[in-house]
Every structure is written in structure tokens, then in C-alpha cells.
Short mmCIF file of C-alpha atoms and ligand atoms in Angstrom, two decimals:
data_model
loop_
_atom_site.label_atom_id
_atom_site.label_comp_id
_atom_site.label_asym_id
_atom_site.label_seq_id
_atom_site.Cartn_x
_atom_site.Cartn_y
_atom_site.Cartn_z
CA UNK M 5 0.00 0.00 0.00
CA UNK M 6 1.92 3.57 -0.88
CA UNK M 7 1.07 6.27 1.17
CA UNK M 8 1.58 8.48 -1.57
CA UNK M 9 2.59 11.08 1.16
CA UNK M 10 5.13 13.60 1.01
CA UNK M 11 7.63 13.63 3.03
CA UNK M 12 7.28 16.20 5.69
CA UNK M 13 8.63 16.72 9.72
CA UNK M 14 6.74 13.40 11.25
CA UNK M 15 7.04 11.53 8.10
CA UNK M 16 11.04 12.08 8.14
CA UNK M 17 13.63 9.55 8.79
CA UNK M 18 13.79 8.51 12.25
CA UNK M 19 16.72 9.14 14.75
CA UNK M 20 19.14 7.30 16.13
CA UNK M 21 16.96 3.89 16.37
CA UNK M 22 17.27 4.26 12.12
CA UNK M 23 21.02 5.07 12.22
CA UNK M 24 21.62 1.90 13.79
CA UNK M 25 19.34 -0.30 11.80
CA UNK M 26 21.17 1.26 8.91
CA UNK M 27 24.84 0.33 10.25
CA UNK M 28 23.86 -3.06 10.80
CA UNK M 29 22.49 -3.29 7.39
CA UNK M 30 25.36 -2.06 5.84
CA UNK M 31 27.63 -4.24 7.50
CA UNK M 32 25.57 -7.29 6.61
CA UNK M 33 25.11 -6.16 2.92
CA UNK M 34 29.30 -5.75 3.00
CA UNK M 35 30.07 -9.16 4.68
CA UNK M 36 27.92 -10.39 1.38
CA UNK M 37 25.10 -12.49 4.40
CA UNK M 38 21.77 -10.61 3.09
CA UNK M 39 20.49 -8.78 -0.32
CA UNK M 40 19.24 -5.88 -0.16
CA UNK M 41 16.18 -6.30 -1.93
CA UNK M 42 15.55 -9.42 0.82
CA UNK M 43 15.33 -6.72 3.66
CA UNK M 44 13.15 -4.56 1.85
CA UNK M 45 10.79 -7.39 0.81
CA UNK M 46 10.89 -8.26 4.32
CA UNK M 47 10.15 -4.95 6.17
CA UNK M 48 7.17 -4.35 3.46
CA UNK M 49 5.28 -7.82 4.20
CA UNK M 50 5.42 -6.81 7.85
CA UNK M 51 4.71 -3.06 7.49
CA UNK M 52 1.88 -3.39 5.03
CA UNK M 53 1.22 -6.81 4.32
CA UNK M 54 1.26 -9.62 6.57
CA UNK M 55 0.67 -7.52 10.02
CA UNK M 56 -1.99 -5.24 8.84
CA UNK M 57 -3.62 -7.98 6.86
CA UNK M 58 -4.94 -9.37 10.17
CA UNK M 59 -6.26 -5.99 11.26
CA UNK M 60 -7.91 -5.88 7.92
CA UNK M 61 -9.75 -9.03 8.25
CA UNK M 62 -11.09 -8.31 11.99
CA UNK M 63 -12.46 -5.29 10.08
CA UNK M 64 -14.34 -7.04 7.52
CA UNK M 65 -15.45 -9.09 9.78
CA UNK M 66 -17.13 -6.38 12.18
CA UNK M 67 -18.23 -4.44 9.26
CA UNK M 68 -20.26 -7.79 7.63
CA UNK M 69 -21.34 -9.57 11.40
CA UNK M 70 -22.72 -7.05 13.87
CA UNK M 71 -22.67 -9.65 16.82
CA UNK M 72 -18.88 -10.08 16.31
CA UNK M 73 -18.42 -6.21 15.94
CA UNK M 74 -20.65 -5.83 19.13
CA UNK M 75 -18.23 -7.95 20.75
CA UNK M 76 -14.86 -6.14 19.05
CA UNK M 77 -15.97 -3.12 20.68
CA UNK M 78 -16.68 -4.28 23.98
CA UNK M 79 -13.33 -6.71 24.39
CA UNK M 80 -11.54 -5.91 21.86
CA UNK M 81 -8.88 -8.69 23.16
CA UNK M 82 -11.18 -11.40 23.19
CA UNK M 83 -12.91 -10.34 19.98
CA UNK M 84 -9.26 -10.41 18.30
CA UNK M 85 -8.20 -13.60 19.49
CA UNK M 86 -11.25 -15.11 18.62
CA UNK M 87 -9.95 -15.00 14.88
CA UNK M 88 -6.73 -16.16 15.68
CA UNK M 89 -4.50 -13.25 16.49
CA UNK M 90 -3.01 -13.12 19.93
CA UNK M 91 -1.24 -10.23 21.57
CA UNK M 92 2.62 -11.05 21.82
CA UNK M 93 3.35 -10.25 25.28
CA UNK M 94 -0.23 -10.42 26.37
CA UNK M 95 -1.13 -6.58 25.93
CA UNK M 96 -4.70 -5.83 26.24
CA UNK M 97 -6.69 -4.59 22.62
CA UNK M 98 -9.18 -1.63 22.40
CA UNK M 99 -11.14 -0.76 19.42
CA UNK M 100 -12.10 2.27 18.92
CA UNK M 101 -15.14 2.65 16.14
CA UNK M 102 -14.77 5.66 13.70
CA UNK M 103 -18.70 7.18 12.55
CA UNK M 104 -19.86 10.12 11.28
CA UNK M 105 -19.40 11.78 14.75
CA UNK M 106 -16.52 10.83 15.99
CA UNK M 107 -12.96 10.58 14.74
CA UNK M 108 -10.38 8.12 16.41
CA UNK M 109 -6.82 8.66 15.96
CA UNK M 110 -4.13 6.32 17.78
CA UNK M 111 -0.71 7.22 19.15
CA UNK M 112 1.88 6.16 22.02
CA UNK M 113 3.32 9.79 23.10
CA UNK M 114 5.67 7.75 25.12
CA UNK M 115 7.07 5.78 22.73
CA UNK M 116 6.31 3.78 20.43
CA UNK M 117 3.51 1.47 21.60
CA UNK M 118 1.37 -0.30 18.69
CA UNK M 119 -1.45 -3.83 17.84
CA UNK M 120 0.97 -5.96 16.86
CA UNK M 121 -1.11 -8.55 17.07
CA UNK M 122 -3.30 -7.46 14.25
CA UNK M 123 -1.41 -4.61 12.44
CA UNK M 124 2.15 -6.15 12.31
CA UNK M 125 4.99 -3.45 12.71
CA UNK M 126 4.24 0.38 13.51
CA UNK M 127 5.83 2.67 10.48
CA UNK M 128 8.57 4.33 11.06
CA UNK M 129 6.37 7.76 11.29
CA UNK M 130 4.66 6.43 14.14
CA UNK M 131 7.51 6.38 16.08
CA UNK M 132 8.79 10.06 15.13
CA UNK M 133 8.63 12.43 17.49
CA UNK M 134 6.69 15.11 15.75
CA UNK M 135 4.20 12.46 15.12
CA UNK M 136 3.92 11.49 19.01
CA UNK M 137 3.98 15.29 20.31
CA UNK M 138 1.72 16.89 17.48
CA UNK M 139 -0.89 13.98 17.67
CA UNK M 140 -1.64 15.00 21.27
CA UNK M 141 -1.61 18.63 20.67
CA UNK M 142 -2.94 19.08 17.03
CA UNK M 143 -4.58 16.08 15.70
CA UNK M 144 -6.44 17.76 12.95
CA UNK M 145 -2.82 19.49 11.54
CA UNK M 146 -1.86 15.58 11.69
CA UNK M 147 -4.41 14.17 10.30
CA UNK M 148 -4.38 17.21 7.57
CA UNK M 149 -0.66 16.00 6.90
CA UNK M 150 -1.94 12.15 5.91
CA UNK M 151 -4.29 14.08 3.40
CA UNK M 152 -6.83 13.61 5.71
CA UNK M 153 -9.89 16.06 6.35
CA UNK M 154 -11.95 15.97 9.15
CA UNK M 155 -15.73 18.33 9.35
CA UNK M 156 -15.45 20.50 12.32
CA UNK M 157 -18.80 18.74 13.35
CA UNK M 158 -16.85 15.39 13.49
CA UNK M 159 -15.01 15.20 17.19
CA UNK M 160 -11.70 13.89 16.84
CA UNK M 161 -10.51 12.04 19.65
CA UNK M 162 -6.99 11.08 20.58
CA UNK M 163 -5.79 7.68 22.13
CA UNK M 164 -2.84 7.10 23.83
CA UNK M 165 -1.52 3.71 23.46
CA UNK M 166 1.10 2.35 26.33
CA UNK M 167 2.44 -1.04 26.86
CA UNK M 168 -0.43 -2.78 28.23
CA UNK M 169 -3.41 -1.11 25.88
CA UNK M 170 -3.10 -0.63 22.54
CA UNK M 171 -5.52 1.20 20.48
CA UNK M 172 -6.85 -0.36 17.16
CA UNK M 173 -9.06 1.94 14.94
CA UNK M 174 -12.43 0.23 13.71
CA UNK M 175 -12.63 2.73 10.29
CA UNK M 176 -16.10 3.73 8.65
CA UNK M 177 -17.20 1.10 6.11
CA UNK M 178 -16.98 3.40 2.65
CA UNK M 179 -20.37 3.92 0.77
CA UNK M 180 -20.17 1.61 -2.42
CA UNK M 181 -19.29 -1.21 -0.69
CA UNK M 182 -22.39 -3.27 -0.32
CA UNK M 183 -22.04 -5.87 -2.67
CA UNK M 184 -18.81 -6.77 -1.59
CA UNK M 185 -17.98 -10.12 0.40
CA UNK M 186 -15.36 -10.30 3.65
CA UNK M 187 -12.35 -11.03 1.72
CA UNK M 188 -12.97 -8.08 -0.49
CA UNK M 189 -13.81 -5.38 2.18
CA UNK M 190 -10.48 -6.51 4.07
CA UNK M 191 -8.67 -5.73 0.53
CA UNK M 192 -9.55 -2.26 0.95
CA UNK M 193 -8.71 -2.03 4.71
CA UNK M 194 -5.19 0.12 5.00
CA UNK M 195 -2.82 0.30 8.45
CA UNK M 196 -2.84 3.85 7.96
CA UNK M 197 -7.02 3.57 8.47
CA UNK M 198 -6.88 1.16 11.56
CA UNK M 199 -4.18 3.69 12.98
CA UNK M 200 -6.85 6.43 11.94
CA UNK M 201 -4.64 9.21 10.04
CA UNK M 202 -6.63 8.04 7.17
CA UNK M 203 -10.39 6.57 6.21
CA UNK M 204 -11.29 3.62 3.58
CA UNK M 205 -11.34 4.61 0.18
CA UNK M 206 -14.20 3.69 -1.67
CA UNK M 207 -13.27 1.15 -3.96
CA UNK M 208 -13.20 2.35 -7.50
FE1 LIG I 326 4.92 3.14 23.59
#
């Protein structure tokens, strides 16, 4: 999935946690042990494939089976696991459900918590700094950054992850999309709209 995103201040490189990566890549790339087109296969299945993928399909699921979204929203962890996708260290899961009147947008101003268990690795942007502190302070100017325009009648509300909740986004289904089955309505499902800097396109 491209972002199609310039770059700006929270979508920059990251710091020193980048730096490193990048050392140790080089080095491995110079002692001839990996290919760098490996690594960057790699890093995209778990930034925008595999990881999000589950995300995407606890989505479709809740957008096609109101019981199961009914249950999503009230434990989240249970309703998650229940398809087969289990927290890593046994963090709890909250889903937050995105309507017409309310916006939900997820960060960790501490650091750099994130769903693993159903949206795989957090982007690098989500662990910027500008991204963490201007989140908190100015989600619309965020949000307007990802392209992303909210009506001043829509509240947008801010969650702070941390290590033992983390905040999934439950985006609004996209008009259009009524004859589509499960599999296809998780096709359309983005990390970027389960984070909430973004909404579902409606498929085209
Ligand atoms: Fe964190």
C-alpha cells in the first residue's frame, strides 16, 4: 500500500533507532550475508502486508457480522483472538469505532507502543517524534498531513496507546461497498485507516 505522502517533519527519517538499523544493514550487505532487496521485501510484508492484513480481516469481519463487531468493541482482546491473532506479550486490545461523529486517531506519546497482534509493525512515522507530540496537541494538523480532512462537526478524539493497551481503529465502512464479500472489504482495509490518520477509500 503507498502512502503516496510527502515527506514532511513526522514523516522524516527517524533518529538514532534508524542510524543503527542502517549500520547493521550495511555491514551485513558488505560481509555479502543478506540482499538488499531481501530486507526490503521483508520490512514491506510486515509493514503493510502480513501484520496489517490481520487488522484488515477483523475489520471485515465487524463491518459484515454485527454480533462479532458488538463484541470487538466491547473486548476488543477477546474479539481479536477469537480469529486467531493473539497479543505477543499479552497486551490488552481496544477498538475504537470511527462514525460520522466521531474521529479516532491512535498514538503512544511515550514511545512507540502499537497492535501488533493485528497490524504487524508500527511505520517508522509512528515512532517520530513530531508524530507522538503533534498527535496529542494538534490532531487535525496531523491528520491534515496524511491528506486527511476531518468536518469540524466530526469530534476527533486522541488515544494514547502504552504497553499494556493498545488502540486499534475500527474505520467507517466506505459507501459503495455493499455488494462486496469479507475477503474483499479486508482488501480495501489500509494500516494507515486502523491507525486512523486516514479513512477507507471507496473502492473504485
Ligand atoms: Fe509506547
Amino acid at each position: 500500500m503507498g502512502s503516496g505522502m510527502s515527506s514532511n517533519a513526522i514523516r522524516g527519517p527517524d533518529s538514532e533507532t534508524a542510524l543503527r538499523v542502517k549500520a547493521l544493514e550495511s555491514l551485513l550487505l558488505e560481509k555479502g550475508l543478506i540482499e538488499t532487496a531481501a530486507i526490503d521485501e521483508l520490512i514491506e510484508l510486515f509493514e503493510n502486508r502480513l501484520g496489517p492484513w490481520n487488522g484488515a480481516k477483523v475489520v471485515a469481519r465487524a463491518w459484515t457480522d454485527p454480533d462479532y463487531k458488538t463484541r470487538l468493541l466491547q473486548d476488543g482482546t477477546a474479539a481479536i483472538a477469537e480469529m486467531g491473532f493473539e497479543a505477543v506479550q499479552g497486551e490488552e486490545m481496544v477498538v475504537v469505532e470511527n462514525t460520522a461523529d466521531v474521529h479516532n486517531i491512535v498514538v503512544c506519546t511515550l514511545c512507540s507502543c502499537f497492535p501488533w497482534a493485528t497490524l504487524g509493525l508500527p511505520p517508522v512515522w509512528y515512532k517520530s517524534a513530531p508524530y507522538r507530540a503533534r498527535t496529542a496537541s494538534d490532531p487535525r494538523g496531523v491528520l491534515r498531513e496524511f491528506g486527511t480532512e476531518i468536518s469540524e462537526d466530526t469530534k476527533v478524539r486522541v488515544w494514547d496507546s502504552n504497553a499494556e493497551l493498545r488502540y486499534m481503529v475500527l474505520p467507517e465502512r466506505p459507501a459503495g461497498t455493499e455488494r462486496l464479500d469479507e475477503t474483499a472489504l479486508a482488501e480495501l482495509v489500509t494500516r494507515d485507516s486502523m491507525i486512523g490518520v486516514s479513512k477507507v477509500a471507496r473502492p473504485d
